[in-house]
mmCIF file of C-alpha atoms in Angstrom:
data_model
loop_
_atom_site.group_PDB
_atom_site.id
_atom_site.type_symbol
_atom_site.label_atom_id
_atom_site.label_comp_id
_atom_site.label_asym_id
_atom_site.label_seq_id
_atom_site.Cartn_x
_atom_site.Cartn_y
_atom_site.Cartn_z
ATOM 1 C CA MET A 14 41.997 -35.382 -30.900
ATOM 2 C CA LYS A 15 41.832 -35.309 -27.081
ATOM 3 C CA THR A 16 41.996 -32.045 -25.148
ATOM 4 C CA SER A 17 44.399 -32.032 -22.229
ATOM 5 C CA PRO A 18 42.910 -31.661 -18.718
ATOM 6 C CA ILE A 19 44.993 -28.542 -18.151
ATOM 7 C CA ILE A 20 43.629 -26.832 -21.272
ATOM 8 C CA SER A 21 40.053 -27.841 -20.355
ATOM 9 C CA SER A 22 40.433 -26.446 -16.845
ATOM 10 C CA LEU A 23 41.928 -23.229 -18.197
ATOM 11 C CA ALA A 24 39.013 -22.837 -20.595
ATOM 12 C CA LEU A 25 36.515 -23.234 -17.753
ATOM 13 C CA VAL A 26 38.292 -20.586 -15.687
ATOM 14 C CA ILE A 27 38.332 -18.159 -18.621
ATOM 15 C CA ALA A 28 34.629 -18.775 -19.275
ATOM 16 C CA ALA A 29 33.765 -18.220 -15.633
ATOM 17 C CA LEU A 30 35.683 -14.969 -15.552
ATOM 18 C CA ALA A 31 34.007 -13.785 -18.742
ATOM 19 C CA ALA A 32 30.458 -14.633 -17.596
ATOM 20 C CA PRO A 33 28.572 -11.867 -15.739
ATOM 21 C CA SER A 34 27.787 -12.698 -12.118
ATOM 22 C CA VAL A 35 25.199 -11.276 -9.748
ATOM 23 C CA SER A 36 27.953 -10.056 -7.455
ATOM 24 C CA ALA A 37 29.510 -8.188 -10.391
ATOM 25 C CA GLN A 38 26.276 -6.327 -11.083
ATOM 26 C CA THR A 39 25.657 -2.823 -9.831
ATOM 27 C CA PRO A 40 22.862 -2.393 -7.276
ATOM 28 C CA GLU A 41 20.733 -0.883 -10.031
ATOM 29 C CA GLN A 42 21.309 -3.927 -12.233
ATOM 30 C CA VAL A 43 20.497 -6.285 -9.369
ATOM 31 C CA ALA A 44 17.210 -4.449 -8.810
ATOM 32 C CA GLN A 45 16.229 -4.676 -12.458
ATOM 33 C CA THR A 46 17.203 -8.352 -12.673
ATOM 34 C CA VAL A 47 15.150 -9.290 -9.615
ATOM 35 C CA LEU A 48 12.119 -7.190 -10.535
ATOM 36 C CA ALA A 49 12.039 -8.504 -14.087
ATOM 37 C CA LYS A 50 11.208 -11.942 -12.655
ATOM 38 C CA ASN A 51 9.458 -10.746 -9.496
ATOM 39 C CA PRO A 52 7.492 -7.588 -10.299
ATOM 40 C CA VAL A 53 6.277 -5.591 -7.329
ATOM 41 C CA ILE A 54 2.879 -6.192 -5.779
ATOM 42 C CA ASP A 55 2.064 -2.916 -4.027
ATOM 43 C CA GLY A 56 -0.385 -2.878 -1.137
ATOM 44 C CA HIS A 57 -2.020 0.521 -1.533
ATOM 45 C CA ASN A 58 -2.674 2.996 -4.352
ATOM 46 C CA ASP A 59 -5.442 5.629 -4.327
ATOM 47 C CA SER A 60 -5.912 6.116 -8.078
ATOM 48 C CA PRO A 61 -9.651 5.266 -7.896
ATOM 49 C CA GLU A 62 -10.176 8.243 -5.598
ATOM 50 C CA GLN A 63 -8.192 10.472 -7.958
ATOM 51 C CA ILE A 64 -10.281 9.298 -10.915
ATOM 52 C CA ALA A 65 -13.464 10.077 -8.991
ATOM 53 C CA GLU A 66 -12.309 13.482 -7.718
ATOM 54 C CA ARG A 67 -10.314 14.811 -10.684
ATOM 55 C CA PHE A 68 -12.407 13.442 -13.538
ATOM 56 C CA ASP A 69 -15.810 12.827 -11.945
ATOM 57 C CA SER A 70 -15.360 9.114 -12.806
ATOM 58 C CA ASP A 71 -15.593 10.045 -16.502
ATOM 59 C CA PHE A 72 -13.144 7.841 -18.399
ATOM 60 C CA SER A 73 -13.323 10.058 -21.478
ATOM 61 C CA LYS A 74 -11.528 12.812 -19.563
ATOM 62 C CA PHE A 75 -8.217 10.980 -19.068
ATOM 63 C CA ASP A 76 -5.962 8.325 -20.568
ATOM 64 C CA PHE A 77 -4.600 5.972 -17.942
ATOM 65 C CA ARG A 78 -1.729 5.055 -20.254
ATOM 66 C CA ASN A 79 -0.335 8.520 -19.471
ATOM 67 C CA THR A 80 -2.078 10.681 -16.875
ATOM 68 C CA ILE A 81 0.472 13.501 -16.765
ATOM 69 C CA PRO A 82 -1.115 15.664 -19.519
ATOM 70 C CA THR A 83 -4.618 15.318 -18.009
ATOM 71 C CA MET A 84 -4.416 16.555 -14.443
ATOM 72 C CA GLY A 85 -8.151 17.158 -14.092
ATOM 73 C CA THR A 86 -9.053 19.340 -11.122
ATOM 74 C CA GLY A 87 -5.865 18.328 -9.287
ATOM 75 C CA SER A 88 -3.058 20.880 -9.130
ATOM 76 C CA GLU A 89 -0.347 18.246 -9.578
ATOM 77 C CA PRO A 90 -0.054 15.286 -11.951
ATOM 78 C CA MET A 91 -1.165 11.925 -10.683
ATOM 79 C CA HIS A 92 1.547 9.579 -9.408
ATOM 80 C CA THR A 93 0.196 6.669 -11.425
ATOM 81 C CA ASP A 94 -0.413 5.534 -14.972
ATOM 82 C CA LEU A 95 0.267 2.400 -17.005
ATOM 83 C CA SER A 96 3.467 3.704 -18.552
ATOM 84 C CA ARG A 97 5.015 4.481 -15.179
ATOM 85 C CA LEU A 98 3.724 1.264 -13.586
ATOM 86 C CA ARG A 99 5.576 -0.638 -16.306
ATOM 87 C CA LYS A 100 8.720 1.411 -15.787
ATOM 88 C CA GLY A 101 8.487 0.794 -12.042
ATOM 89 C CA ARG A 102 8.262 -2.985 -12.556
ATOM 90 C CA VAL A 103 4.849 -3.193 -10.898
ATOM 91 C CA GLY A 104 3.135 -6.508 -11.573
ATOM 92 C CA GLY A 105 0.286 -6.270 -9.079
ATOM 93 C CA GLN A 106 -1.568 -3.431 -7.431
ATOM 94 C CA PHE A 107 -4.112 -3.320 -4.623
ATOM 95 C CA TRP A 108 -6.282 -0.391 -5.730
ATOM 96 C CA SER A 109 -7.644 1.345 -2.636
ATOM 97 C CA VAL A 110 -11.346 2.157 -2.622
ATOM 98 C CA TRP A 111 -11.414 4.933 -0.017
ATOM 99 C CA ILE A 112 -14.357 7.060 1.041
ATOM 100 C CA ASP A 113 -14.677 9.850 3.592
ATOM 101 C CA PRO A 114 -15.198 8.440 7.121
ATOM 102 C CA GLU A 115 -17.553 11.341 7.889
ATOM 103 C CA LEU A 116 -20.167 10.146 5.389
ATOM 104 C CA PRO A 117 -23.490 8.805 6.690
ATOM 105 C CA GLU A 118 -23.703 5.005 6.639
ATOM 106 C CA PHE A 119 -26.069 4.718 3.666
ATOM 107 C CA GLU A 120 -23.963 7.087 1.572
ATOM 108 C CA ALA A 121 -20.726 5.352 2.589
ATOM 109 C CA VAL A 122 -22.042 2.041 1.261
ATOM 110 C CA GLN A 123 -23.081 3.614 -2.036
ATOM 111 C CA ARG A 124 -19.811 5.449 -2.478
ATOM 112 C CA VAL A 125 -17.625 2.404 -1.838
ATOM 113 C CA ILE A 126 -19.569 0.452 -4.484
ATOM 114 C CA GLU A 127 -18.975 3.339 -6.884
ATOM 115 C CA GLN A 128 -15.245 3.187 -6.089
ATOM 116 C CA ILE A 129 -15.183 -0.575 -6.686
ATOM 117 C CA ASP A 130 -16.944 0.081 -9.989
ATOM 118 C CA ILE A 131 -14.106 2.416 -11.006
ATOM 119 C CA VAL A 132 -11.588 -0.415 -10.599
ATOM 120 C CA HIS A 133 -13.696 -2.789 -12.693
ATOM 121 C CA ARG A 134 -14.115 -0.153 -15.394
ATOM 122 C CA LEU A 135 -10.384 0.593 -15.346
ATOM 123 C CA VAL A 136 -9.598 -3.083 -15.938
ATOM 124 C CA ASP A 137 -12.212 -3.290 -18.706
ATOM 125 C CA GLN A 138 -10.857 -0.140 -20.356
ATOM 126 C CA TYR A 139 -7.257 -1.418 -20.523
ATOM 127 C CA PRO A 140 -7.495 -5.222 -20.941
ATOM 128 C CA ASP A 141 -4.064 -5.518 -22.560
ATOM 129 C CA ASP A 142 -2.411 -4.081 -19.450
ATOM 130 C CA LEU A 143 -4.675 -4.850 -16.491
ATOM 131 C CA GLN A 144 -6.323 -8.029 -15.255
ATOM 132 C CA LEU A 145 -8.666 -8.405 -12.296
ATOM 133 C CA ALA A 146 -7.196 -10.662 -9.618
ATOM 134 C CA LEU A 147 -9.187 -12.271 -6.797
ATOM 135 C CA THR A 148 -6.650 -14.879 -5.668
ATOM 136 C CA ALA A 149 -2.913 -15.436 -5.496
ATOM 137 C CA ALA A 150 -3.256 -17.769 -8.500
ATOM 138 C CA ASP A 151 -4.945 -14.942 -10.423
ATOM 139 C CA VAL A 152 -1.987 -12.662 -9.665
ATOM 140 C CA GLU A 153 0.466 -15.199 -11.062
ATOM 141 C CA ALA A 154 -1.753 -15.834 -14.106
ATOM 142 C CA ALA A 155 -1.764 -12.101 -14.853
ATOM 143 C CA GLN A 156 2.015 -11.987 -14.596
ATOM 144 C CA ASN A 157 2.319 -14.904 -17.009
ATOM 145 C CA LYS A 158 0.265 -12.908 -19.522
ATOM 146 C CA GLY A 159 2.352 -9.773 -19.005
ATOM 147 C CA ARG A 160 -0.500 -7.911 -17.336
ATOM 148 C CA ILE A 161 -0.696 -5.982 -14.066
ATOM 149 C CA ALA A 162 -2.838 -7.873 -11.573
ATOM 150 C CA SER A 163 -5.517 -5.519 -10.237
ATOM 151 C CA LEU A 164 -6.763 -6.222 -6.722
ATOM 152 C CA ILE A 165 -9.256 -4.262 -4.644
ATOM 153 C CA GLY A 166 -8.699 -3.115 -1.059
ATOM 154 C CA MET A 167 -11.353 -1.309 0.993
ATOM 155 C CA GLU A 168 -9.810 1.424 3.121
ATOM 156 C CA GLY A 169 -11.900 1.747 6.255
ATOM 157 C CA GLY A 170 -14.555 -0.369 7.954
ATOM 158 C CA HIS A 171 -16.996 2.551 7.815
ATOM 159 C CA SER A 172 -17.529 1.338 4.239
ATOM 160 C CA ILE A 173 -19.726 -1.548 5.403
ATOM 161 C CA GLY A 174 -22.212 0.560 7.371
ATOM 162 C CA ASN A 175 -22.072 -1.751 10.426
ATOM 163 C CA SER A 176 -23.396 -4.615 8.307
ATOM 164 C CA LEU A 177 -21.849 -8.047 7.753
ATOM 165 C CA ALA A 178 -24.175 -8.409 4.759
ATOM 166 C CA VAL A 179 -22.526 -5.382 3.115
ATOM 167 C CA LEU A 180 -19.111 -6.857 3.927
ATOM 168 C CA ARG A 181 -20.107 -10.084 2.159
ATOM 169 C CA GLN A 182 -21.382 -8.218 -0.884
ATOM 170 C CA ALA A 183 -18.215 -6.115 -1.082
ATOM 171 C CA TYR A 184 -16.253 -9.371 -1.146
ATOM 172 C CA ALA A 185 -18.551 -10.650 -3.890
ATOM 173 C CA LEU A 186 -17.740 -7.516 -5.891
ATOM 174 C CA GLY A 187 -14.018 -8.272 -5.626
ATOM 175 C CA ALA A 188 -12.738 -6.579 -2.455
ATOM 176 C CA ARG A 189 -9.939 -8.720 -1.030
ATOM 177 C CA TYR A 190 -8.843 -6.708 1.982
ATOM 178 C CA MET A 191 -10.491 -4.261 4.329
ATOM 179 C CA THR A 192 -8.673 -1.792 6.576
ATOM 180 C CA LEU A 193 -10.654 -2.033 9.808
ATOM 181 C CA THR A 194 -10.697 1.752 10.342
ATOM 182 C CA HIS A 195 -9.501 4.906 8.659
ATOM 183 C CA TRP A 196 -8.668 7.997 10.723
ATOM 184 C CA LYS A 197 -11.938 7.876 12.659
ATOM 185 C CA THR A 198 -12.851 5.449 15.433
ATOM 186 C CA LEU A 199 -15.901 3.313 14.626
ATOM 187 C CA ASP A 200 -18.594 1.826 16.812
ATOM 188 C CA TRP A 201 -16.672 -1.447 16.703
ATOM 189 C CA ALA A 202 -12.969 -0.612 16.160
ATOM 190 C CA ASP A 203 -10.581 2.043 17.504
ATOM 191 C CA SER A 204 -8.481 4.102 15.116
ATOM 192 C CA ALA A 205 -4.868 5.102 15.724
ATOM 193 C CA THR A 206 -5.753 8.763 15.139
ATOM 194 C CA ASP A 207 -8.954 9.212 17.122
ATOM 195 C CA ALA A 208 -10.205 8.724 20.678
ATOM 196 C CA PRO A 209 -10.776 5.071 21.599
ATOM 197 C CA ARG A 210 -14.244 3.681 22.149
ATOM 198 C CA SER A 211 -13.868 -0.089 22.543
ATOM 199 C CA ASP A 212 -10.296 -0.416 23.803
ATOM 200 C CA GLY A 213 -9.590 -2.216 20.531
ATOM 201 C CA LEU A 214 -12.376 -4.271 18.971
ATOM 202 C CA SER A 215 -15.941 -4.563 20.243
ATOM 203 C CA GLU A 216 -17.804 -7.867 20.089
ATOM 204 C CA PHE A 217 -19.076 -6.898 16.651
ATOM 205 C CA GLY A 218 -15.518 -6.008 15.622
ATOM 206 C CA VAL A 219 -14.395 -9.526 16.481
ATOM 207 C CA ALA A 220 -17.308 -10.836 14.403
ATOM 208 C CA VAL A 221 -16.108 -8.720 11.463
ATOM 209 C CA VAL A 222 -12.631 -10.261 11.677
ATOM 210 C CA GLN A 223 -14.094 -13.762 11.904
ATOM 211 C CA GLU A 224 -16.365 -13.159 8.918
ATOM 212 C CA MET A 225 -13.407 -11.852 6.903
ATOM 213 C CA ASN A 226 -11.551 -15.067 7.772
ATOM 214 C CA ARG A 227 -14.533 -17.112 6.601
ATOM 215 C CA LEU A 228 -14.801 -15.198 3.335
ATOM 216 C CA GLY A 229 -11.087 -15.219 2.571
ATOM 217 C CA MET A 230 -10.638 -11.460 2.939
ATOM 218 C CA ILE A 231 -7.387 -10.065 4.348
ATOM 219 C CA VAL A 232 -7.656 -8.172 7.637
ATOM 220 C CA ASP A 233 -5.729 -4.917 7.143
ATOM 221 C CA LEU A 234 -4.439 -3.263 10.315
ATOM 222 C CA SER A 235 -3.093 -0.001 8.911
ATOM 223 C CA HIS A 236 -4.818 2.992 10.540
ATOM 224 C CA VAL A 237 -5.944 1.074 13.654
ATOM 225 C CA SER A 238 -4.819 1.558 17.268
ATOM 226 C CA GLU A 239 -2.340 -0.776 18.948
ATOM 227 C CA ALA A 240 -5.172 -2.217 21.037
ATOM 228 C CA THR A 241 -7.120 -2.974 17.857
ATOM 229 C CA MET A 242 -4.036 -4.587 16.330
ATOM 230 C CA ASN A 243 -3.715 -6.879 19.345
ATOM 231 C CA ASP A 244 -7.417 -7.748 19.438
ATOM 232 C CA ALA A 245 -7.431 -8.513 15.727
ATOM 233 C CA LEU A 246 -4.340 -10.711 16.039
ATOM 234 C CA ASP A 247 -6.047 -12.537 18.908
ATOM 235 C CA ALA A 248 -9.242 -13.035 16.881
ATOM 236 C CA THR A 249 -7.912 -13.923 13.443
ATOM 237 C CA MET A 250 -7.165 -17.415 12.196
ATOM 238 C CA ALA A 251 -5.462 -16.073 9.068
ATOM 239 C CA PRO A 252 -2.422 -13.884 8.343
ATOM 240 C CA VAL A 253 -2.995 -10.116 8.485
ATOM 241 C CA MET A 254 -1.486 -7.258 6.551
ATOM 242 C CA PHE A 255 -0.626 -3.621 7.125
ATOM 243 C CA SER A 256 -1.330 -2.258 3.646
ATOM 244 C CA HIS A 257 0.581 1.012 4.093
ATOM 245 C CA SER A 258 2.423 1.457 7.394
ATOM 246 C CA SER A 259 6.020 1.657 8.548
ATOM 247 C CA ALA A 260 8.013 0.959 11.730
ATOM 248 C CA ASP A 261 7.270 2.899 14.916
ATOM 249 C CA GLY A 262 10.674 1.840 16.210
ATOM 250 C CA VAL A 263 12.280 4.077 13.576
ATOM 251 C CA THR A 264 9.784 6.940 13.409
ATOM 252 C CA ARG A 265 7.319 7.357 16.276
ATOM 253 C CA HIS A 266 3.979 7.913 14.610
ATOM 254 C CA PRO A 267 0.483 6.620 15.451
ATOM 255 C CA ARG A 268 0.201 5.236 11.913
ATOM 256 C CA ASN A 269 3.265 3.014 12.262
ATOM 257 C CA VAL A 270 3.577 -0.498 13.688
ATOM 258 C CA PRO A 271 4.986 -0.826 17.224
ATOM 259 C CA ASP A 272 7.730 -3.357 17.906
ATOM 260 C CA LYS A 273 5.425 -5.335 20.203
ATOM 261 C CA ILE A 274 3.165 -5.964 17.220
ATOM 262 C CA LEU A 275 6.053 -6.695 14.872
ATOM 263 C CA LYS A 276 7.158 -9.425 17.276
ATOM 264 C CA ARG A 277 3.746 -11.078 16.927
ATOM 265 C CA LEU A 278 3.883 -11.245 13.121
ATOM 266 C CA PRO A 279 6.014 -14.400 12.755
ATOM 267 C CA ALA A 280 3.431 -16.445 14.664
ATOM 268 C CA ASN A 281 0.611 -14.945 12.612
ATOM 269 C CA GLY A 282 2.409 -15.009 9.249
ATOM 270 C CA GLY A 283 1.386 -11.458 8.392
ATOM 271 C CA VAL A 284 3.191 -8.716 6.487
ATOM 272 C CA VAL A 285 3.890 -4.980 6.857
ATOM 273 C CA MET A 286 3.679 -3.213 3.504
ATOM 274 C CA VAL A 287 6.152 -0.405 4.200
ATOM 275 C CA THR A 288 4.799 2.938 3.087
ATOM 276 C CA PHE A 289 6.550 5.928 1.500
ATOM 277 C CA VAL A 290 4.596 8.690 3.298
ATOM 278 C CA PRO A 291 7.343 11.193 4.256
ATOM 279 C CA SER A 292 5.949 12.067 7.696
ATOM 280 C CA TYR A 293 5.729 8.365 8.617
ATOM 281 C CA VAL A 294 9.316 7.530 7.742
ATOM 282 C CA ASN A 295 11.408 10.513 8.851
ATOM 283 C CA VAL A 296 11.348 12.242 12.258
ATOM 284 C CA GLU A 297 12.225 15.715 10.952
ATOM 285 C CA ASN A 298 9.543 15.430 8.294
ATOM 286 C CA ARG A 299 6.998 14.225 10.860
ATOM 287 C CA ASP A 300 7.654 17.322 12.986
ATOM 288 C CA TRP A 301 7.480 19.579 9.919
ATOM 289 C CA ASP A 302 4.156 18.008 8.946
ATOM 290 C CA ALA A 303 2.760 18.642 12.430
ATOM 291 C CA ALA A 304 3.922 22.255 12.278
ATOM 292 C CA GLN A 305 2.328 22.708 8.862
ATOM 293 C CA LYS A 306 -1.001 21.384 10.141
ATOM 294 C CA ALA A 307 -0.783 23.897 12.999
ATOM 295 C CA GLU A 308 -0.215 26.717 10.516
ATOM 296 C CA GLU A 309 -3.181 25.544 8.436
ATOM 297 C CA ALA A 310 -5.333 25.776 11.584
ATOM 298 C CA ARG A 311 -3.917 29.243 12.290
ATOM 299 C CA ALA A 312 -4.736 30.336 8.724
ATOM 300 C CA ALA A 313 -8.301 29.060 9.090
ATOM 301 C CA ALA A 314 -8.698 31.144 12.263
ATOM 302 C CA LEU A 315 -7.127 34.253 10.731
ATOM 303 C CA TYR A 316 -8.963 34.137 7.396
ATOM 304 C CA PRO A 317 -12.376 32.521 7.906
ATOM 305 C CA GLY A 318 -14.246 32.200 4.644
ATOM 306 C CA ASP A 319 -11.257 33.359 2.558
ATOM 307 C CA LYS A 320 -9.850 30.244 0.910
ATOM 308 C CA ALA A 321 -7.349 32.162 -1.233
ATOM 309 C CA ALA A 322 -5.908 34.023 1.763
ATOM 310 C CA ARG A 323 -5.566 30.780 3.723
ATOM 311 C CA ALA A 324 -3.784 29.097 0.836
ATOM 312 C CA ALA A 325 -1.418 32.058 0.407
ATOM 313 C CA TYR A 326 -0.611 32.044 4.129
ATOM 314 C CA VAL A 327 0.305 28.352 4.088
ATOM 315 C CA THR A 328 2.303 28.745 0.872
ATOM 316 C CA ASN A 329 4.301 31.585 2.410
ATOM 317 C CA TRP A 330 4.967 29.474 5.508
ATOM 318 C CA GLN A 331 6.160 26.585 3.363
ATOM 319 C CA GLY A 332 8.487 28.928 1.513
ATOM 320 C CA ALA A 333 10.072 29.992 4.775
ATOM 321 C CA HIS A 334 10.116 26.441 6.153
ATOM 322 C CA PRO A 335 11.091 23.988 3.387
ATOM 323 C CA MET A 336 10.046 20.379 3.858
ATOM 324 C CA PRO A 337 12.935 18.280 5.253
ATOM 325 C CA PRO A 338 14.259 15.857 2.633
ATOM 326 C CA VAL A 339 13.167 12.212 2.593
ATOM 327 C CA THR A 340 14.735 9.575 0.350
ATOM 328 C CA ALA A 341 14.720 5.854 -0.362
ATOM 329 C CA LYS A 342 17.315 5.510 2.397
ATOM 330 C CA ASP A 343 14.656 6.448 4.955
ATOM 331 C CA ILE A 344 12.324 3.762 3.601
ATOM 332 C CA ALA A 345 15.175 1.251 3.660
ATOM 333 C CA ASP A 346 15.821 2.086 7.337
ATOM 334 C CA HIS A 347 12.274 0.958 8.131
ATOM 335 C CA ILE A 348 12.725 -2.219 6.110
ATOM 336 C CA ASP A 349 15.979 -2.901 7.995
ATOM 337 C CA HIS A 350 14.173 -2.484 11.307
ATOM 338 C CA ILE A 351 11.267 -4.757 10.424
ATOM 339 C CA ARG A 352 13.719 -7.387 9.185
ATOM 340 C CA THR A 353 15.533 -7.215 12.535
ATOM 341 C CA VAL A 354 12.397 -7.418 14.687
ATOM 342 C CA ALA A 355 10.016 -9.600 12.641
ATOM 343 C CA GLY A 356 12.154 -11.133 9.900
ATOM 344 C CA ILE A 357 12.507 -10.897 6.128
ATOM 345 C CA ASP A 358 9.306 -12.902 5.572
ATOM 346 C CA HIS A 359 7.140 -10.098 6.937
ATOM 347 C CA ILE A 360 7.996 -7.151 4.683
ATOM 348 C CA GLY A 361 6.230 -5.785 1.610
ATOM 349 C CA LEU A 362 5.609 -2.373 0.034
ATOM 350 C CA GLY A 363 2.572 -0.092 0.118
ATOM 351 C CA GLY A 364 3.591 3.203 -1.424
ATOM 352 C CA ASP A 365 0.271 5.076 -0.919
ATOM 353 C CA TYR A 366 0.781 6.793 -4.253
ATOM 354 C CA ASP A 367 -2.022 9.149 -5.268
ATOM 355 C CA GLY A 368 -3.140 9.196 -1.655
ATOM 356 C CA ILE A 369 -0.389 11.534 -0.448
ATOM 357 C CA THR A 370 0.524 15.141 -1.174
ATOM 358 C CA PHE A 371 4.291 14.765 -0.726
ATOM 359 C CA THR A 372 6.596 11.941 -1.773
ATOM 360 C CA PRO A 373 10.239 11.090 -1.023
ATOM 361 C CA ASP A 374 12.645 13.039 -3.203
ATOM 362 C CA ASP A 375 13.759 10.032 -5.268
ATOM 363 C CA LEU A 376 10.495 8.068 -5.093
ATOM 364 C CA GLY A 377 8.217 10.565 -6.768
ATOM 365 C CA ASP A 378 5.810 8.192 -8.493
ATOM 366 C CA VAL A 379 5.169 4.544 -9.322
ATOM 367 C CA SER A 380 8.053 4.409 -11.790
ATOM 368 C CA THR A 381 10.629 4.575 -8.988
ATOM 369 C CA TYR A 382 10.383 1.246 -7.135
ATOM 370 C CA PRO A 383 13.718 0.115 -8.670
ATOM 371 C CA VAL A 384 15.412 3.003 -6.841
ATOM 372 C CA LEU A 385 14.405 1.502 -3.497
ATOM 373 C CA PHE A 386 15.419 -2.023 -4.527
ATOM 374 C CA ALA A 387 18.818 -0.728 -5.613
ATOM 375 C CA GLU A 388 19.240 0.835 -2.165
ATOM 376 C CA LEU A 389 18.353 -2.478 -0.532
ATOM 377 C CA ALA A 390 20.784 -4.333 -2.801
ATOM 378 C CA ARG A 391 23.436 -1.802 -1.797
ATOM 379 C CA ARG A 392 22.764 -2.759 1.841
ATOM 380 C CA GLY A 393 23.375 -6.410 1.140
ATOM 381 C CA TYR A 394 19.869 -7.774 0.642
ATOM 382 C CA SER A 395 20.068 -10.925 -1.483
ATOM 383 C CA ALA A 396 18.085 -11.546 -4.643
ATOM 384 C CA ALA A 397 15.898 -13.956 -2.662
ATOM 385 C CA ASP A 398 15.273 -11.268 -0.016
ATOM 386 C CA LEU A 399 14.329 -8.729 -2.657
ATOM 387 C CA ALA A 400 11.947 -11.169 -4.326
ATOM 388 C CA LYS A 401 10.168 -11.738 -1.010
ATOM 389 C CA ILE A 402 9.769 -7.996 -0.428
ATOM 390 C CA ALA A 403 8.601 -7.387 -3.990
ATOM 391 C CA ARG A 404 5.870 -10.025 -4.054
ATOM 392 C CA GLY A 405 6.686 -13.304 -2.348
ATOM 393 C CA ASN A 406 5.558 -12.308 1.132
ATOM 394 C CA ILE A 407 2.203 -10.807 0.169
ATOM 395 C CA LEU A 408 1.456 -13.785 -2.074
ATOM 396 C CA ARG A 409 2.136 -16.069 0.885
ATOM 397 C CA VAL A 410 -0.292 -14.032 2.992
ATOM 398 C CA MET A 411 -2.942 -14.251 0.280
ATOM 399 C CA ARG A 412 -2.540 -18.005 0.046
ATOM 400 C CA GLY A 413 -2.744 -18.281 3.831
ATOM 401 C CA VAL A 414 -5.989 -16.300 3.926
ATOM 402 C CA GLU A 415 -7.444 -18.387 1.091
ATOM 403 C CA SER A 416 -6.392 -21.610 2.798
ATOM 404 C CA THR A 417 -7.972 -20.513 6.083
ATOM 405 C CA ALA A 418 -11.290 -19.787 4.346
ATOM 406 C CA MET A 419 -11.252 -23.230 2.717
ATOM 407 C CA GLN A 420 -10.485 -24.889 6.051
ATOM 408 C CA ILE A 421 -13.337 -23.028 7.783
ATOM 409 C CA ALA A 422 -15.729 -24.093 5.018
ATOM 410 C CA LYS A 423 -14.502 -27.696 5.281
ATOM 411 C CA ASN A 424 -14.976 -27.761 9.067
ATOM 412 C CA LYS A 425 -18.563 -26.557 8.749
ATOM 413 C CA LYS A 426 -19.571 -29.441 6.463
#
């Protein structure tokens, strides 16, 4: 028996109406759908430091599957554990290996190796959940196995002790990006939060960037001055990253990326991993943070040698001056701005979890990335846009850096 064309057409219409469509999904559903296929690769998480400080690098003192019950010496729970990474749809994490910029060179080198060791031990301790990743292909292989790709990022060029040999050995141990400075200006690179010394990069600083290109190590420009950003962009042959920075055009802050630099990113191919640090993303919170630091200095002057009295003074001030609220909408404003100035291909995420004291109200730990993606979906970002922000853009940067290293090696033969 033949079916009439009218009945067939009617059946197709009914089926189409019955089938769920992306446009019919709520923003929350869109976020979950996108992140299920494109789990987040975050640019910066300070869990290794927390493990070192809270638990003295003793893995018997905590369970990374759930860190909330084991706070260690910290007064607040960690922002990160495997359970919450899974809930947050995180598929790749650059673990920051940070050390104090004030350390002597020899001690800085030792301490950064100890931090790298923590990441390796973490991966070895939880092989069903974590997998070491050294390349973009490794990240995708980990995803295919349902594991969280674990990458290593060195936070601060003081870690290499003014030695290209140490830089090479850090790469050999698995470090795949290095932030050129932290808060302190170095002999060879100016920081955004310290007095300049080289007006950007010194001759040795340029050599560091060139050696990172040769190795296949991402040049990270978070924490550096605008002059250093420009010098690094002039020197590099590979895409750069900002592992945890936001847009200066939205919130004026020395740690954010100026529009002049954002406009250079399309030619370079780099990416800004937008951070969640409240004082970087909200003007009122930035001013509150500055005022709090002033009160901490006042407390130190009023109560020298009395740690308890200083803490009580600051706590009382905080009670009288509550922190201005920050939400995912503030983060989305920065993403909007970077999209306008640089384009959708130059945005990623670098939450800075476990490296910050305060978090946005609705982005309290690593389980909350879907909240931000729902906000972006609400603003009209397409599924393709969201996939780029989640992981596509940083994977492209990684491939670009790897390709540059291969080309340099080929040209030297």
